[in-house]
Each structure stands twice: as structure tokens, then as C-alpha cells.
PDB file of C-alpha atoms in Angstrom:
ATOM      1  CA  MET A  10       0.000   0.000   0.000  1.00  0.00           C
ATOM      2  CA  THR A  11       1.323   3.370  -0.877  1.00  0.00           C
ATOM      3  CA  ALA A  12       1.239   6.381   1.383  1.00  0.00           C
ATOM      4  CA  SER A  13      -1.236   8.208  -0.819  1.00  0.00           C
ATOM      5  CA  ALA A  14      -3.702   5.315  -0.787  1.00  0.00           C
ATOM      6  CA  ALA A  15      -3.782   5.141   3.023  1.00  0.00           C
ATOM      7  CA  ARG A  16      -4.481   8.805   3.459  1.00  0.00           C
ATOM      8  CA  PRO A  17      -8.095   9.792   2.984  1.00  0.00           C
ATOM      9  CA  GLY A  18      -8.377  12.425   0.344  1.00  0.00           C
ATOM     10  CA  PRO A  19     -11.085  14.859  -0.531  1.00  0.00           C
ATOM     11  CA  PRO A  20     -14.391  13.295  -1.451  1.00  0.00           C
ATOM     12  CA  LEU A  21     -14.777  12.397  -5.049  1.00  0.00           C
ATOM     13  CA  ALA A  22     -16.077  15.298  -7.010  1.00  0.00           C
ATOM     14  CA  THR A  23     -19.413  14.615  -8.563  1.00  0.00           C
ATOM     15  CA  ALA A  24     -20.427  16.012 -11.856  1.00  0.00           C
ATOM     16  CA  PRO A  25     -21.936  19.444 -11.352  1.00  0.00           C
ATOM     17  CA  THR A  26     -25.662  19.381 -11.578  1.00  0.00           C
ATOM     18  CA  ARG A  27     -27.066  21.855 -13.962  1.00  0.00           C
ATOM     19  CA  ARG A  28     -29.602  24.199 -12.464  1.00  0.00           C
ATOM     20  CA  ARG A  29     -32.607  24.902 -14.557  1.00  0.00           C
ATOM     21  CA  THR A  30     -32.444  28.537 -15.369  1.00  0.00           C
ATOM     22  CA  ARG A  31     -35.561  30.512 -15.937  1.00  0.00           C
ATOM     23  CA  SER A  32     -35.872  32.015 -19.307  1.00  0.00           C
ATOM     24  CA  ARG A  33     -35.543  35.709 -19.893  1.00  0.00           C
ATOM     25  CA  ARG A  34     -39.115  35.741 -21.133  1.00  0.00           C
ATOM     26  CA  ARG A  35     -40.390  34.432 -17.789  1.00  0.00           C
ATOM     27  CA  ALA A  36     -38.243  36.901 -15.882  1.00  0.00           C
ATOM     28  CA  LEU A  37     -39.592  39.759 -17.982  1.00  0.00           C
ATOM     29  CA  ALA A  38     -43.165  38.522 -17.457  1.00  0.00           C
ATOM     30  CA  LEU A  39     -42.548  38.383 -13.704  1.00  0.00           C
ATOM     31  CA  LEU A  40     -41.143  41.909 -13.717  1.00  0.00           C
ATOM     32  CA  ALA A  41     -44.039  43.306 -15.744  1.00  0.00           C
ATOM     33  CA  ALA A  42     -46.727  41.526 -13.713  1.00  0.00           C
ATOM     34  CA  SER A  43     -45.316  42.548 -10.356  1.00  0.00           C
ATOM     35  CA  GLY A  44     -44.907  46.106 -11.637  1.00  0.00           C
ATOM     36  CA  LEU A  45     -48.547  46.214 -12.697  1.00  0.00           C
ATOM     37  CA  ALA A  46     -49.613  44.896  -9.298  1.00  0.00           C
ATOM     38  CA  LEU A  47     -47.603  47.589  -7.529  1.00  0.00           C
ATOM     39  CA  VAL A  48     -49.041  50.328  -9.729  1.00  0.00           C
ATOM     40  CA  GLY A  49     -52.572  49.063  -9.011  1.00  0.00           C
ATOM     41  CA  ILE A  50     -51.964  48.953  -5.268  1.00  0.00           C
ATOM     42  CA  ALA A  51     -50.513  52.465  -5.364  1.00  0.00           C
ATOM     43  CA  MET A  52     -53.559  53.729  -7.281  1.00  0.00           C
ATOM     44  CA  LEU A  53     -55.908  52.187  -4.713  1.00  0.00           C
ATOM     45  CA  ALA A  54     -53.919  53.601  -1.810  1.00  0.00           C
ATOM     46  CA  VAL A  55     -53.935  57.101  -3.290  1.00  0.00           C
ATOM     47  CA  ALA A  56     -57.671  56.963  -4.037  1.00  0.00           C
ATOM     48  CA  TRP A  57     -58.775  55.592  -0.659  1.00  0.00           C
ATOM     49  CA  LEU A  58     -56.358  57.628   1.446  1.00  0.00           C
ATOM     50  CA  GLY A  59     -57.348  60.724  -0.514  1.00  0.00           C
ATOM     51  CA  VAL A  60     -60.996  60.167   0.406  1.00  0.00           C
ATOM     52  CA  GLY A  61     -60.066  59.862   4.077  1.00  0.00           C
ATOM     53  CA  VAL A  62     -57.921  62.980   4.040  1.00  0.00           C
ATOM     54  CA  ARG A  63     -60.572  65.040   2.248  1.00  0.00           C
ATOM     55  CA  ALA A  64     -63.204  63.823   4.732  1.00  0.00           C
ATOM     56  CA  MET A  65     -60.994  64.902   7.634  1.00  0.00           C
ATOM     57  CA  GLN A  66     -60.470  68.292   6.012  1.00  0.00           C
ATOM     58  CA  ALA A  67     -64.230  68.669   5.489  1.00  0.00           C
ATOM     59  CA  ALA A  68     -64.818  67.848   9.168  1.00  0.00           C
ATOM     60  CA  SER A  69     -62.763  70.861  10.189  1.00  0.00           C
ATOM     61  CA  GLY A  70     -64.695  73.033   7.730  1.00  0.00           C
ATOM     62  CA  ASP A  71     -68.292  74.172   7.704  1.00  0.00           C
ATOM     63  CA  GLN A  72     -69.961  70.833   6.884  1.00  0.00           C
ATOM     64  CA  PRO A  73     -73.031  70.719   9.209  1.00  0.00           C
ATOM     65  CA  CYS A  74     -73.479  66.956   9.032  1.00  0.00           C
ATOM     66  CA  LEU A  75     -69.886  66.288  10.071  1.00  0.00           C
ATOM     67  CA  ALA A  76     -70.031  68.954  12.768  1.00  0.00           C
ATOM     68  CA  ALA A  77     -73.020  67.166  14.295  1.00  0.00           C
ATOM     69  CA  ALA A  78     -71.326  63.750  14.125  1.00  0.00           C
ATOM     70  CA  ASP A  79     -69.468  64.294  17.397  1.00  0.00           C
ATOM     71  CA  ASP A  80     -72.529  65.291  19.436  1.00  0.00           C
ATOM     72  CA  ASP A  81     -75.504  63.608  17.774  1.00  0.00           C
ATOM     73  CA  ALA A  82     -76.011  59.830  17.974  1.00  0.00           C
ATOM     74  CA  ASP A  83     -78.246  59.929  14.886  1.00  0.00           C
ATOM     75  CA  VAL A  84     -75.360  60.902  12.606  1.00  0.00           C
ATOM     76  CA  ARG A  85     -73.198  58.261  10.961  1.00  0.00           C
ATOM     77  CA  VAL A  86     -70.152  58.627   8.729  1.00  0.00           C
ATOM     78  CA  ARG A  87     -69.357  55.679   6.464  1.00  0.00           C
ATOM     79  CA  PHE A  88     -66.711  55.010   3.886  1.00  0.00           C
ATOM     80  CA  ASP A  89     -67.629  53.076   0.739  1.00  0.00           C
ATOM     81  CA  LEU A  90     -64.967  51.166  -1.168  1.00  0.00           C
ATOM     82  CA  LEU A  91     -66.590  51.267  -4.591  1.00  0.00           C
ATOM     83  CA  PRO A  92     -67.251  54.002  -5.489  1.00  0.00           C
ATOM     84  CA  ALA A  93     -64.644  55.373  -3.110  1.00  0.00           C
ATOM     85  CA  ARG A  94     -66.448  58.002  -1.077  1.00  0.00           C
ATOM     86  CA  ALA A  95     -67.177  59.235   2.419  1.00  0.00           C
ATOM     87  CA  VAL A  96     -70.877  59.656   3.214  1.00  0.00           C
ATOM     88  CA  CYS A  97     -72.353  61.438   6.216  1.00  0.00           C
ATOM     89  CA  ALA A  98     -75.883  60.203   7.012  1.00  0.00           C
ATOM     90  CA  ARG A  99     -78.263  61.928   9.435  1.00  0.00           C
ATOM     91  CA  ASP A 100     -81.570  60.601  10.744  1.00  0.00           C
ATOM     92  CA  THR A 101     -84.041  63.444  10.304  1.00  0.00           C
ATOM     93  CA  GLY A 102     -87.034  61.548  11.684  1.00  0.00           C
ATOM     94  CA  ALA A 103     -88.671  61.313   8.258  1.00  0.00           C
ATOM     95  CA  GLY A 104     -85.757  59.323   6.824  1.00  0.00           C
ATOM     96  CA  TRP A 105     -82.038  59.330   6.353  1.00  0.00           C
ATOM     97  CA  GLU A 106     -80.435  62.352   4.729  1.00  0.00           C
ATOM     98  CA  GLU A 107     -77.107  61.493   3.096  1.00  0.00           C
ATOM     99  CA  VAL A 108     -74.402  63.944   2.110  1.00  0.00           C
ATOM    100  CA  VAL A 109     -71.356  62.864   0.108  1.00  0.00           C
ATOM    101  CA  VAL A 110     -68.434  64.507   1.866  1.00  0.00           C
ATOM    102  CA  ALA A 111     -65.527  63.288  -0.268  1.00  0.00           C
ATOM    103  CA  THR A 112     -65.221  61.114  -3.338  1.00  0.00           C
ATOM    104  CA  SER A 113     -62.630  59.644  -5.663  1.00  0.00           C
ATOM    105  CA  PRO A 114     -63.165  58.884  -9.354  1.00  0.00           C
ATOM    106  CA  THR A 115     -64.608  55.418  -9.875  1.00  0.00           C
ATOM    107  CA  GLY A 116     -62.415  54.861 -12.924  1.00  0.00           C
ATOM    108  CA  VAL A 117     -59.280  55.263 -10.840  1.00  0.00           C
ATOM    109  CA  VAL A 118     -60.491  52.749  -8.243  1.00  0.00           C
ATOM    110  CA  VAL A 119     -61.674  50.203 -10.825  1.00  0.00           C
ATOM    111  CA  GLY A 120     -58.474  50.633 -12.829  1.00  0.00           C
ATOM    112  CA  GLY A 121     -56.414  50.127  -9.688  1.00  0.00           C
ATOM    113  CA  LEU A 122     -58.366  46.992  -8.787  1.00  0.00           C
ATOM    114  CA  VAL A 123     -57.942  45.566 -12.286  1.00  0.00           C
ATOM    115  CA  LEU A 124     -54.209  46.268 -12.289  1.00  0.00           C
ATOM    116  CA  ALA A 125     -53.701  44.889  -8.781  1.00  0.00           C
ATOM    117  CA  VAL A 126     -55.664  41.671  -9.339  1.00  0.00           C
ATOM    118  CA  GLY A 127     -54.270  41.158 -12.838  1.00  0.00           C
ATOM    119  CA  GLY A 128     -50.725  41.829 -11.646  1.00  0.00           C
ATOM    120  CA  VAL A 129     -51.000  39.396  -8.755  1.00  0.00           C
ATOM    121  CA  ALA A 130     -52.476  36.718 -11.042  1.00  0.00           C
ATOM    122  CA  GLY A 131     -49.730  37.322 -13.598  1.00  0.00           C
ATOM    123  CA  THR A 132     -47.052  37.112 -10.922  1.00  0.00           C
ATOM    124  CA  VAL A 133     -48.432  33.804  -9.669  1.00  0.00           C
ATOM    125  CA  ALA A 134     -48.613  32.488 -13.237  1.00  0.00           C
ATOM    126  CA  ALA A 135     -45.019  33.534 -13.908  1.00  0.00           C
ATOM    127  CA  LEU A 136     -43.799  31.819 -10.742  1.00  0.00           C
ATOM    128  CA  LEU A 137     -45.490  28.505 -11.456  1.00  0.00           C
ATOM    129  CA  PRO A 138     -43.265  25.856 -12.997  1.00  0.00           C
ATOM    130  CA  PRO A 139     -43.673  25.403 -16.739  1.00  0.00           C
ATOM    131  CA  ARG A 140     -45.956  22.648 -17.895  1.00  0.00           C
ATOM    132  CA  SER A 141     -44.352  19.564 -19.267  1.00  0.00           C
ATOM    133  CA  PRO A 142     -45.809  18.233 -22.486  1.00  0.00           C
ATOM    134  CA  ARG A 143     -48.260  15.381 -22.031  1.00  0.00           C
ATOM    135  CA  ARG A 144     -47.090  12.024 -23.123  1.00  0.00           C
ATOM    136  CA  THR A 145     -49.553   9.865 -24.921  1.00  0.00           C
ATOM    137  CA  GLY A 146     -49.319   6.231 -24.024  1.00  0.00           C
ATOM    138  CA  GLY A 147     -49.355   3.787 -26.850  1.00  0.00           C
TER     139      GLY A 147
END
């Protein structure tokens, strides 16, 4: 036995396994879809936060319905998601009187929802592994 055979050496190197790389097309699809989702979420945030801020500004102004909201139990302020708006409702005894305090364009909200949902769906589709072709048995 030789001296080199008795000494344990480094483990035998195995052939490097080749990692499956994603194609540039899939990477570009992932980038575009996630970008669309982020744009949609930003549009929704701007629209809905804008309604809240404008409602707060109207409360400090001369809006009688909002001024009565602190003292009167028959006054309600609600925020609707679609269309994005803040509504002050007062019970007058004969029925509810509603005043739209702040609003955001419906097209912006719907466009933001479409972009956000479509972008998330596209991102999920881009992350899924590619389909392998079906083999027909014969």
C-alpha cells in the first residue's frame, strides 16, 4: 500500500448538476406583472387615502353633518370602497339624509383593482413551474 492510498483524500467530485435557469421571457413577465400589481396597489392607496384625508379636512370646515357627528347619535359617517367616497348620514325623523363629503373617481379605483388583481395573477402564473408536455401512451 502506498502512502497516498492510506491517506483519505477529498471526497470524489461529482459532476456538477445543472440548475434549470428561468428564461428571460419568464423573468420579464414576472417583472411586468409585479410592476402592474404595484401600480394598481398604489392607485388604490392614493384613491382611498385621498378620500379619508378630504373627509378629515371637510370635518374641520363648515360641513353641518360632520359637525353634528361628534354630538348627535343619529349621525353616521361611512366610507364606501366602490365608489370610493365618504358619506355622512343623518336621521331626520322622516328618513335618512345622506351627504357625500368626499369622493374619488370610480375609474381610478376600478383601474387600480384591475391592475392589482391582474398583476398578482400574472405574478403567480409567472412563478409557477412550466408545464411539461403530455405524453400519450401507446
